[in-house]
Every structure is written in structure tokens, then in C-alpha cells.
Amino acid sequence: MDALYQNSKLVELYDAINSSREDFDFYIAQLPETPATILDIGCGTGTLALDLAGRGYQVTAIDPAPQMIASAMQKDGARSVNWVTGLVSDLDDLPKFDAAIMTDHAFQCLLQDTQISALFEAVKKRLHRNGSFWFETRNPAVRPWFRWMPEHAAPACDLGGGQTVQVVHEVLKVSDDCVTFEERYDFNDGSGTLISQSTLRFVGLAEIEAMAVKSGLLLAETFGNWKREPLSRGSPEIIVRLTRAA
């Protein structure tokens, strides 16, 4: 597992660095009315799960990183969410869900077909008949990793109290549909630099649909960005809604 999800200092930075709500707002608008049951897969530090619980949803949030779940459970309102450390396949004793969501490009951490198929099969078993599974992956056709270089680094992130962190990406290797890159976190307070190395997979829609159908899920909708515009070759995202096959 990447240091980003294990190092306590990087976990503490996660919310500040990932402050955009475009994806959260998009998915919230697609959900059934409360008090529907929602499964938040790869919940991270629990921001979306807590938001949904505050709106009246019955939320189960799961993540394989113990440090992420520990951070989520320290937040206000944490008792309103059922927190689980592990994988979706670990939820055998829980009821079915009206919808499942996988945000923050967590889908791209699944580097093998077997991992994706296992996720799809586990989600299918845990969805109600009319339930939906929403997730997104960066569109490989636009090769976004070409900009994951130091010269394209975003401005330093303000952490408060005069402290900032500059996050710099650098691609190390591209192999087939997998991209390995380094994230460097440079702090302005003299505390040094932290480095995390990650590999993400860029899967096309045709491959996603083929694996979904094989696992008993159907492709119901796609979008190309958080404004609900149609998916095209130049779209930055492949946003997917899968449903259970009849």
C-alpha cells in the first residue's frame, strides 16, 4: 500500500490537499432519496461518508488502510457511519445497499483484471436489485500523466498557521496501461520532504464494460466530466454507473 495511505503525516494532509468537491457534489446528486443505504468504497478520511450521513443516508464506509479509517473515526459525527477496515468482500454479514460509490480515482489503484473483477462481483452481491455502482477513472485517451511533472506542479497548499506544502509529481515509468509516479511533499517549515510512490492503472471503457458484464453488472450511464457532459475521446474523466443484471 502506498505511503500516502499509511504515513500518519500524509494522512493528516489528505483533506487539505484534496479539497475539491466536484466529484462529491456530482455523486450526491445521483443518489436515491434518504434514508437509502449507501456503501462508500475506498472512503479515505471519511469526508463524503460523513456528509452523506449528515444528509440522512445510512452509510457504511470501507477502506483497506487502517490509518485512513482511524483518521475518519476521529471526526465530528463519526458515530453516524459504520466504519470498516478492509475490502468489499469482507462485508458478508451486512445488508444490501441501494447504491455504492468509489471516489477520488480509487478505482485506478486496482492494477490487475482479477482485482477489478473481484470488486465488481463483490459489489454485485451487495446491491439491491435496482442499485447502482458509481465510480470514475481518468480517461487514458488524453494521457493526463504527461502533466505529472515538476514543471506543472500546482501552487503550494496552505495548511494554516503559516505552514504550506508543495506537492510535486514526477512520472517514473509507463508500462502498458499502468503509470508509476512519485509524489514529493515539500514543507516550508524545515521539517523536510516526504516521498510516496504510486502506480495507477488507466483502463478504457470497453475493458470496464467487458469485466462488468462478466461479473453480472450492466453499463447504465457514462459521463465525461463532473458537469454531466457526454463522454468523448477528449473527456478528462470516464464516469461510470453500473447496475445489477436482471
PDB file of C-alpha atoms in Angstrom:
ATOM      1  CA  MET A   1       0.000   0.000   0.000  1.00  0.00           C
ATOM      2  CA  ASP A   2       1.281   3.468  -0.913  1.00  0.00           C
ATOM      3  CA  ALA A   3       2.863   5.638   1.794  1.00  0.00           C
ATOM      4  CA  LEU A   4       0.169   8.210   1.060  1.00  0.00           C
ATOM      5  CA  TYR A   5      -2.349   5.956   2.815  1.00  0.00           C
ATOM      6  CA  GLN A   6      -0.074   4.734   5.618  1.00  0.00           C
ATOM      7  CA  ASN A   7       2.171   7.588   6.721  1.00  0.00           C
ATOM      8  CA  SER A   8       0.380   9.398   9.550  1.00  0.00           C
ATOM      9  CA  LYS A   9       1.650  12.829   8.469  1.00  0.00           C
ATOM     10  CA  LEU A  10       0.460  12.319   4.873  1.00  0.00           C
ATOM     11  CA  VAL A  11      -2.919  11.046   6.083  1.00  0.00           C
ATOM     12  CA  GLU A  12      -3.269  14.239   8.117  1.00  0.00           C
ATOM     13  CA  LEU A  13      -2.621  16.262   4.933  1.00  0.00           C
ATOM     14  CA  TYR A  14      -5.092  14.322   2.829  1.00  0.00           C
ATOM     15  CA  ASP A  15      -8.140  16.554   3.321  1.00  0.00           C
ATOM     16  CA  ALA A  16      -6.241  19.793   2.759  1.00  0.00           C
ATOM     17  CA  ILE A  17      -4.632  18.572  -0.460  1.00  0.00           C
ATOM     18  CA  ASN A  18      -7.835  17.004  -1.770  1.00  0.00           C
ATOM     19  CA  SER A  19     -10.240  19.835  -1.028  1.00  0.00           C
ATOM     20  CA  SER A  20     -12.168  19.907  -4.322  1.00  0.00           C
ATOM     21  CA  ARG A  21     -15.808  18.781  -4.051  1.00  0.00           C
ATOM     22  CA  GLU A  22     -16.676  18.402  -7.751  1.00  0.00           C
ATOM     23  CA  ASP A  23     -16.866  14.631  -7.574  1.00  0.00           C
ATOM     24  CA  PHE A  24     -18.694  14.576  -4.235  1.00  0.00           C
ATOM     25  CA  ASP A  25     -21.337  17.028  -5.415  1.00  0.00           C
ATOM     26  CA  PHE A  26     -21.804  15.053  -8.623  1.00  0.00           C
ATOM     27  CA  TYR A  27     -22.347  11.732  -6.876  1.00  0.00           C
ATOM     28  CA  ILE A  28     -24.591  13.149  -4.161  1.00  0.00           C
ATOM     29  CA  ALA A  29     -26.906  14.442  -6.902  1.00  0.00           C
ATOM     30  CA  GLN A  30     -27.208  10.931  -8.385  1.00  0.00           C
ATOM     31  CA  LEU A  31     -28.165   9.114  -5.184  1.00  0.00           C
ATOM     32  CA  PRO A  32     -31.670   7.892  -4.303  1.00  0.00           C
ATOM     33  CA  GLU A  33     -33.604   9.809  -1.681  1.00  0.00           C
ATOM     34  CA  THR A  34     -32.838   9.395   2.002  1.00  0.00           C
ATOM     35  CA  PRO A  35     -32.790   7.222   4.042  1.00  0.00           C
ATOM     36  CA  ALA A  36     -31.246   4.996   1.367  1.00  0.00           C
ATOM     37  CA  THR A  37     -28.348   2.715   2.254  1.00  0.00           C
ATOM     38  CA  ILE A  38     -25.007   3.776   0.754  1.00  0.00           C
ATOM     39  CA  LEU A  39     -21.666   1.967   0.550  1.00  0.00           C
ATOM     40  CA  ASP A  40     -18.655   4.298   0.292  1.00  0.00           C
ATOM     41  CA  ILE A  41     -15.784   2.208  -1.121  1.00  0.00           C
ATOM     42  CA  GLY A  42     -12.263   3.496  -0.533  1.00  0.00           C
ATOM     43  CA  CYS A  43     -13.682   6.100   1.829  1.00  0.00           C
ATOM     44  CA  GLY A  44     -10.295   7.572   2.789  1.00  0.00           C
ATOM     45  CA  THR A  45     -10.617  10.003   5.676  1.00  0.00           C
ATOM     46  CA  GLY A  46     -14.412   9.816   5.534  1.00  0.00           C
ATOM     47  CA  THR A  47     -15.360  13.274   4.260  1.00  0.00           C
ATOM     48  CA  LEU A  48     -18.016  12.026   1.832  1.00  0.00           C
ATOM     49  CA  ALA A  49     -19.330   9.356   4.197  1.00  0.00           C
ATOM     50  CA  LEU A  50     -19.880  11.914   6.952  1.00  0.00           C
ATOM     51  CA  ASP A  51     -21.525  14.330   4.528  1.00  0.00           C
ATOM     52  CA  LEU A  52     -23.940  11.624   3.388  1.00  0.00           C
ATOM     53  CA  ALA A  53     -24.733  10.559   6.944  1.00  0.00           C
ATOM     54  CA  GLY A  54     -25.440  14.188   7.809  1.00  0.00           C
ATOM     55  CA  ARG A  55     -27.985  14.267   4.982  1.00  0.00           C
ATOM     56  CA  GLY A  56     -29.837  11.294   6.426  1.00  0.00           C
ATOM     57  CA  TYR A  57     -28.346   8.381   4.493  1.00  0.00           C
ATOM     58  CA  GLN A  58     -27.435   5.102   6.185  1.00  0.00           C
ATOM     59  CA  VAL A  59     -23.745   4.849   5.369  1.00  0.00           C
ATOM     60  CA  THR A  60     -21.183   2.087   5.527  1.00  0.00           C
ATOM     61  CA  ALA A  61     -17.674   3.296   4.676  1.00  0.00           C
ATOM     62  CA  ILE A  62     -14.834   0.914   3.917  1.00  0.00           C
ATOM     63  CA  ASP A  63     -11.125   1.371   3.208  1.00  0.00           C
ATOM     64  CA  PRO A  64      -8.173  -1.060   3.241  1.00  0.00           C
ATOM     65  CA  ALA A  65      -5.916   1.477   5.002  1.00  0.00           C
ATOM     66  CA  PRO A  66      -6.265   1.350   8.820  1.00  0.00           C
ATOM     67  CA  GLN A  67      -4.727   4.822   9.147  1.00  0.00           C
ATOM     68  CA  MET A  68      -7.407   6.328   6.923  1.00  0.00           C
ATOM     69  CA  ILE A  69     -10.231   4.720   8.902  1.00  0.00           C
ATOM     70  CA  ALA A  70      -8.626   5.806  12.176  1.00  0.00           C
ATOM     71  CA  SER A  71      -8.498   9.396  10.932  1.00  0.00           C
ATOM     72  CA  ALA A  72     -12.137   9.264   9.799  1.00  0.00           C
ATOM     73  CA  MET A  73     -13.306   7.933  13.151  1.00  0.00           C
ATOM     74  CA  GLN A  74     -11.822  10.948  14.946  1.00  0.00           C
ATOM     75  CA  LYS A  75     -14.010  13.428  13.075  1.00  0.00           C
ATOM     76  CA  ASP A  76     -17.204  15.029  14.351  1.00  0.00           C
ATOM     77  CA  GLY A  77     -20.237  12.865  13.664  1.00  0.00           C
ATOM     78  CA  ALA A  78     -18.164   9.725  13.108  1.00  0.00           C
ATOM     79  CA  ARG A  79     -20.594   7.604  15.133  1.00  0.00           C
ATOM     80  CA  SER A  80     -23.228   8.125  12.444  1.00  0.00           C
ATOM     81  CA  VAL A  81     -21.231   5.957   9.988  1.00  0.00           C
ATOM     82  CA  ASN A  82     -20.435   2.240  10.064  1.00  0.00           C
ATOM     83  CA  TRP A  83     -16.656   2.169   9.504  1.00  0.00           C
ATOM     84  CA  VAL A  84     -14.965  -0.965   8.150  1.00  0.00           C
ATOM     85  CA  THR A  85     -11.283  -1.621   7.503  1.00  0.00           C
ATOM     86  CA  GLY A  86     -10.880  -3.987   4.576  1.00  0.00           C
ATOM     87  CA  LEU A  87     -12.365  -4.853   1.194  1.00  0.00           C
ATOM     88  CA  VAL A  88     -15.950  -5.045  -0.050  1.00  0.00           C
ATOM     89  CA  SER A  89     -15.711  -8.836   0.046  1.00  0.00           C
ATOM     90  CA  ASP A  90     -15.324  -8.544   3.835  1.00  0.00           C
ATOM     91  CA  LEU A  91     -18.942  -7.331   4.175  1.00  0.00           C
ATOM     92  CA  ASP A  92     -20.704 -10.699   4.005  1.00  0.00           C
ATOM     93  CA  ASP A  93     -22.689 -10.155   7.204  1.00  0.00           C
ATOM     94  CA  LEU A  94     -24.061  -6.722   6.191  1.00  0.00           C
ATOM     95  CA  PRO A  95     -27.328  -5.916   4.388  1.00  0.00           C
ATOM     96  CA  LYS A  96     -27.539  -4.950   0.723  1.00  0.00           C
ATOM     97  CA  PHE A  97     -27.160  -1.350  -0.419  1.00  0.00           C
ATOM     98  CA  ASP A  98     -29.194   0.974  -2.611  1.00  0.00           C
ATOM     99  CA  ALA A  99     -26.025   2.497  -4.081  1.00  0.00           C
ATOM    100  CA  ALA A 100     -22.252   2.131  -3.926  1.00  0.00           C
ATOM    101  CA  ILE A 101     -19.742   4.900  -4.675  1.00  0.00           C
ATOM    102  CA  MET A 102     -15.982   4.758  -5.274  1.00  0.00           C
ATOM    103  CA  THR A 103     -14.472   8.257  -5.478  1.00  0.00           C
ATOM    104  CA  ASP A 104     -11.111  10.003  -5.809  1.00  0.00           C
ATOM    105  CA  HIS A 105      -9.993   7.723  -8.671  1.00  0.00           C
ATOM    106  CA  ALA A 106      -9.572   4.870  -6.185  1.00  0.00           C
ATOM    107  CA  PHE A 107     -10.639   2.501  -8.972  1.00  0.00           C
ATOM    108  CA  GLN A 108      -7.264   3.132 -10.614  1.00  0.00           C
ATOM    109  CA  CYS A 109      -5.449   1.513  -7.697  1.00  0.00           C
ATOM    110  CA  LEU A 110      -6.730  -1.851  -8.963  1.00  0.00           C
ATOM    111  CA  LEU A 111      -3.824  -2.892 -11.170  1.00  0.00           C
ATOM    112  CA  GLN A 112      -4.987  -6.339 -12.293  1.00  0.00           C
ATOM    113  CA  ASP A 113      -8.085  -7.650 -14.063  1.00  0.00           C
ATOM    114  CA  THR A 114      -8.598 -10.102 -11.215  1.00  0.00           C
ATOM    115  CA  GLN A 115      -8.801  -7.244  -8.697  1.00  0.00           C
ATOM    116  CA  ILE A 116     -11.358  -5.351 -10.790  1.00  0.00           C
ATOM    117  CA  SER A 117     -13.448  -8.477 -11.353  1.00  0.00           C
ATOM    118  CA  ALA A 118     -13.347  -9.284  -7.642  1.00  0.00           C
ATOM    119  CA  LEU A 119     -14.583  -5.769  -6.841  1.00  0.00           C
ATOM    120  CA  PHE A 120     -17.385  -5.968  -9.400  1.00  0.00           C
ATOM    121  CA  GLU A 121     -18.524  -9.378  -8.169  1.00  0.00           C
ATOM    122  CA  ALA A 122     -18.456  -8.271  -4.523  1.00  0.00           C
ATOM    123  CA  VAL A 123     -20.413  -5.087  -5.297  1.00  0.00           C
ATOM    124  CA  LYS A 124     -22.975  -7.001  -7.371  1.00  0.00           C
ATOM    125  CA  LYS A 125     -23.696  -9.308  -4.425  1.00  0.00           C
ATOM    126  CA  ARG A 126     -24.240  -6.321  -2.131  1.00  0.00           C
ATOM    127  CA  LEU A 127     -26.513  -4.189  -4.307  1.00  0.00           C
ATOM    128  CA  HIS A 128     -30.298  -4.248  -4.205  1.00  0.00           C
ATOM    129  CA  ARG A 129     -31.917  -5.238  -7.485  1.00  0.00           C
ATOM    130  CA  ASN A 130     -32.221  -1.618  -8.642  1.00  0.00           C
ATOM    131  CA  GLY A 131     -28.972  -0.495  -7.016  1.00  0.00           C
ATOM    132  CA  SER A 132     -26.213   1.440  -8.778  1.00  0.00           C
ATOM    133  CA  PHE A 133     -22.438   1.442  -8.525  1.00  0.00           C
ATOM    134  CA  TRP A 134     -20.806   4.786  -9.384  1.00  0.00           C
ATOM    135  CA  PHE A 135     -17.064   5.340  -9.893  1.00  0.00           C
ATOM    136  CA  GLU A 136     -14.626   7.190 -12.116  1.00  0.00           C
ATOM    137  CA  THR A 137     -11.262   6.709 -13.771  1.00  0.00           C
ATOM    138  CA  ARG A 138      -9.096   9.182 -15.641  1.00  0.00           C
ATOM    139  CA  ASN A 139      -9.500   8.863 -19.405  1.00  0.00           C
ATOM    140  CA  PRO A 140      -6.390   7.136 -20.828  1.00  0.00           C
ATOM    141  CA  ALA A 141      -7.035   8.692 -24.252  1.00  0.00           C
ATOM    142  CA  VAL A 142      -5.939  12.131 -23.004  1.00  0.00           C
ATOM    143  CA  ARG A 143      -2.788  10.798 -21.288  1.00  0.00           C
ATOM    144  CA  PRO A 144      -3.052  13.004 -18.196  1.00  0.00           C
ATOM    145  CA  TRP A 145       0.236  11.679 -16.835  1.00  0.00           C
ATOM    146  CA  PHE A 146       2.067  13.837 -19.395  1.00  0.00           C
ATOM    147  CA  ARG A 147       1.480  16.750 -16.996  1.00  0.00           C
ATOM    148  CA  TRP A 148       2.624  14.851 -13.911  1.00  0.00           C
ATOM    149  CA  MET A 149       5.969  16.597 -13.954  1.00  0.00           C
ATOM    150  CA  PRO A 150       7.645  19.109 -11.575  1.00  0.00           C
ATOM    151  CA  GLU A 151       7.175  21.990 -14.033  1.00  0.00           C
ATOM    152  CA  HIS A 152       3.398  21.531 -13.856  1.00  0.00           C
ATOM    153  CA  ALA A 153       3.162  21.440 -10.051  1.00  0.00           C
ATOM    154  CA  ALA A 154       0.153  23.197  -8.519  1.00  0.00           C
ATOM    155  CA  PRO A 155       0.683  26.119  -6.124  1.00  0.00           C
ATOM    156  CA  ALA A 156       1.669  25.233  -2.571  1.00  0.00           C
ATOM    157  CA  CYS A 157      -1.229  24.159  -0.369  1.00  0.00           C
ATOM    158  CA  ASP A 158      -1.932  26.347   2.663  1.00  0.00           C
ATOM    159  CA  LEU A 159      -2.104  24.235   5.818  1.00  0.00           C
ATOM    160  CA  GLY A 160      -2.794  27.159   8.159  1.00  0.00           C
ATOM    161  CA  GLY A 161      -0.574  28.813  10.725  1.00  0.00           C
ATOM    162  CA  GLY A 162       1.856  29.870   8.041  1.00  0.00           C
ATOM    163  CA  GLN A 163       2.635  26.293   7.038  1.00  0.00           C
ATOM    164  CA  THR A 164       2.443  25.188   3.410  1.00  0.00           C
ATOM    165  CA  VAL A 165       3.241  22.048   1.470  1.00  0.00           C
ATOM    166  CA  GLN A 166       4.216  21.842  -2.175  1.00  0.00           C
ATOM    167  CA  VAL A 167       3.179  18.596  -3.882  1.00  0.00           C
ATOM    168  CA  VAL A 168       5.303  17.678  -6.891  1.00  0.00           C
ATOM    169  CA  HIS A 169       4.615  14.749  -9.212  1.00  0.00           C
ATOM    170  CA  GLU A 170       7.104  13.013 -11.459  1.00  0.00           C
ATOM    171  CA  VAL A 171       6.389  10.020 -13.695  1.00  0.00           C
ATOM    172  CA  LEU A 172       8.910   7.220 -13.258  1.00  0.00           C
ATOM    173  CA  LYS A 173       7.617   4.574 -15.646  1.00  0.00           C
ATOM    174  CA  VAL A 174       4.798   3.880 -18.102  1.00  0.00           C
ATOM    175  CA  SER A 175       4.199   0.185 -18.725  1.00  0.00           C
ATOM    176  CA  ASP A 176       1.205  -0.822 -20.854  1.00  0.00           C
ATOM    177  CA  ASP A 177      -1.765   0.819 -19.113  1.00  0.00           C
ATOM    178  CA  CYS A 178      -0.027   1.380 -15.767  1.00  0.00           C
ATOM    179  CA  VAL A 179       1.775   4.573 -14.755  1.00  0.00           C
ATOM    180  CA  THR A 180       4.213   4.653 -11.829  1.00  0.00           C
ATOM    181  CA  PHE A 181       4.973   8.061 -10.392  1.00  0.00           C
ATOM    182  CA  GLU A 182       6.473   9.756  -7.372  1.00  0.00           C
ATOM    183  CA  GLU A 183       4.744  12.336  -5.200  1.00  0.00           C
ATOM    184  CA  ARG A 184       7.091  14.610  -3.255  1.00  0.00           C
ATOM    185  CA  TYR A 185       5.774  16.691  -0.358  1.00  0.00           C
ATOM    186  CA  ASP A 186       7.991  19.695   0.393  1.00  0.00           C
ATOM    187  CA  PHE A 187       7.165  21.533   3.636  1.00  0.00           C
ATOM    188  CA  ASN A 188       8.128  25.153   4.244  1.00  0.00           C
ATOM    189  CA  ASP A 189       8.698  24.734   7.975  1.00  0.00           C
ATOM    190  CA  GLY A 190      12.032  22.965   7.697  1.00  0.00           C
ATOM    191  CA  SER A 191      10.558  19.558   8.557  1.00  0.00           C
ATOM    192  CA  GLY A 192      11.916  18.101   5.338  1.00  0.00           C
ATOM    193  CA  THR A 193      10.430  16.186   2.435  1.00  0.00           C
ATOM    194  CA  LEU A 194       8.208  13.121   2.317  1.00  0.00           C
ATOM    195  CA  ILE A 195       8.024  10.896  -0.743  1.00  0.00           C
ATOM    196  CA  SER A 196       5.320   8.464  -1.823  1.00  0.00           C
ATOM    197  CA  GLN A 197       5.472   6.227  -4.893  1.00  0.00           C
ATOM    198  CA  SER A 198       2.254   5.066  -6.557  1.00  0.00           C
ATOM    199  CA  THR A 199       1.121   3.059  -9.559  1.00  0.00           C
ATOM    200  CA  LEU A 200      -2.238   3.700 -11.201  1.00  0.00           C
ATOM    201  CA  ARG A 201      -3.941   1.804 -13.985  1.00  0.00           C
ATOM    202  CA  PHE A 202      -5.707   3.562 -16.858  1.00  0.00           C
ATOM    203  CA  VAL A 203      -8.480   1.272 -18.072  1.00  0.00           C
ATOM    204  CA  GLY A 204     -10.640   2.124 -21.074  1.00  0.00           C
ATOM    205  CA  LEU A 205     -14.432   1.967 -21.090  1.00  0.00           C
ATOM    206  CA  ALA A 206     -14.587  -1.116 -23.316  1.00  0.00           C
ATOM    207  CA  GLU A 207     -12.464  -3.101 -20.863  1.00  0.00           C
ATOM    208  CA  ILE A 208     -14.502  -1.863 -17.905  1.00  0.00           C
ATOM    209  CA  GLU A 209     -17.760  -2.880 -19.553  1.00  0.00           C
ATOM    210  CA  ALA A 210     -16.456  -6.312 -20.527  1.00  0.00           C
ATOM    211  CA  MET A 211     -15.324  -7.097 -16.987  1.00  0.00           C
ATOM    212  CA  ALA A 212     -18.549  -5.690 -15.530  1.00  0.00           C
ATOM    213  CA  VAL A 213     -20.779  -7.823 -17.756  1.00  0.00           C
ATOM    214  CA  LYS A 214     -18.751 -10.916 -16.917  1.00  0.00           C
ATOM    215  CA  SER A 215     -19.340 -10.155 -13.228  1.00  0.00           C
ATOM    216  CA  GLY A 216     -23.095  -9.663 -13.604  1.00  0.00           C
ATOM    217  CA  LEU A 217     -23.206  -5.868 -13.869  1.00  0.00           C
ATOM    218  CA  LEU A 218     -24.500  -3.743 -16.746  1.00  0.00           C
ATOM    219  CA  LEU A 219     -23.239  -0.402 -18.030  1.00  0.00           C
ATOM    220  CA  ALA A 220     -26.113   2.029 -17.408  1.00  0.00           C
ATOM    221  CA  GLU A 221     -24.598   5.504 -17.881  1.00  0.00           C
ATOM    222  CA  THR A 222     -21.349   7.286 -18.630  1.00  0.00           C
ATOM    223  CA  PHE A 223     -20.243  10.905 -18.396  1.00  0.00           C
ATOM    224  CA  GLY A 224     -17.058  12.695 -19.405  1.00  0.00           C
ATOM    225  CA  ASN A 225     -16.778  15.233 -16.597  1.00  0.00           C
ATOM    226  CA  TRP A 226     -18.415  16.463 -13.397  1.00  0.00           C
ATOM    227  CA  LYS A 227     -20.743  18.738 -15.405  1.00  0.00           C
ATOM    228  CA  ARG A 228     -22.538  15.625 -16.748  1.00  0.00           C
ATOM    229  CA  GLU A 229     -21.319  16.217 -20.280  1.00  0.00           C
ATOM    230  CA  PRO A 230     -21.232  13.198 -22.629  1.00  0.00           C
ATOM    231  CA  LEU A 231     -18.138  11.028 -22.653  1.00  0.00           C
ATOM    232  CA  SER A 232     -15.869  11.700 -25.627  1.00  0.00           C
ATOM    233  CA  ARG A 233     -12.308  10.852 -26.581  1.00  0.00           C
ATOM    234  CA  GLY A 234     -11.138  14.171 -25.137  1.00  0.00           C
ATOM    235  CA  SER A 235     -13.036  13.930 -21.857  1.00  0.00           C
ATOM    236  CA  PRO A 236     -10.856  14.129 -18.736  1.00  0.00           C
ATOM    237  CA  GLU A 237     -12.893  11.502 -16.885  1.00  0.00           C
ATOM    238  CA  ILE A 238     -14.713   8.262 -17.545  1.00  0.00           C
ATOM    239  CA  ILE A 239     -17.555   8.388 -15.015  1.00  0.00           C
ATOM    240  CA  VAL A 240     -19.490   5.141 -14.869  1.00  0.00           C
ATOM    241  CA  ARG A 241     -22.760   3.880 -13.431  1.00  0.00           C
ATOM    242  CA  LEU A 242     -23.171   0.118 -13.303  1.00  0.00           C
ATOM    243  CA  THR A 243     -26.328  -1.735 -12.293  1.00  0.00           C
ATOM    244  CA  ARG A 244     -27.131  -5.327 -11.441  1.00  0.00           C
ATOM    245  CA  ALA A 245     -28.057  -7.500 -14.396  1.00  0.00           C
ATOM    246  CA  ALA A 246     -31.574  -8.925 -14.235  1.00  0.00           C
TER     247      ALA A 246
END
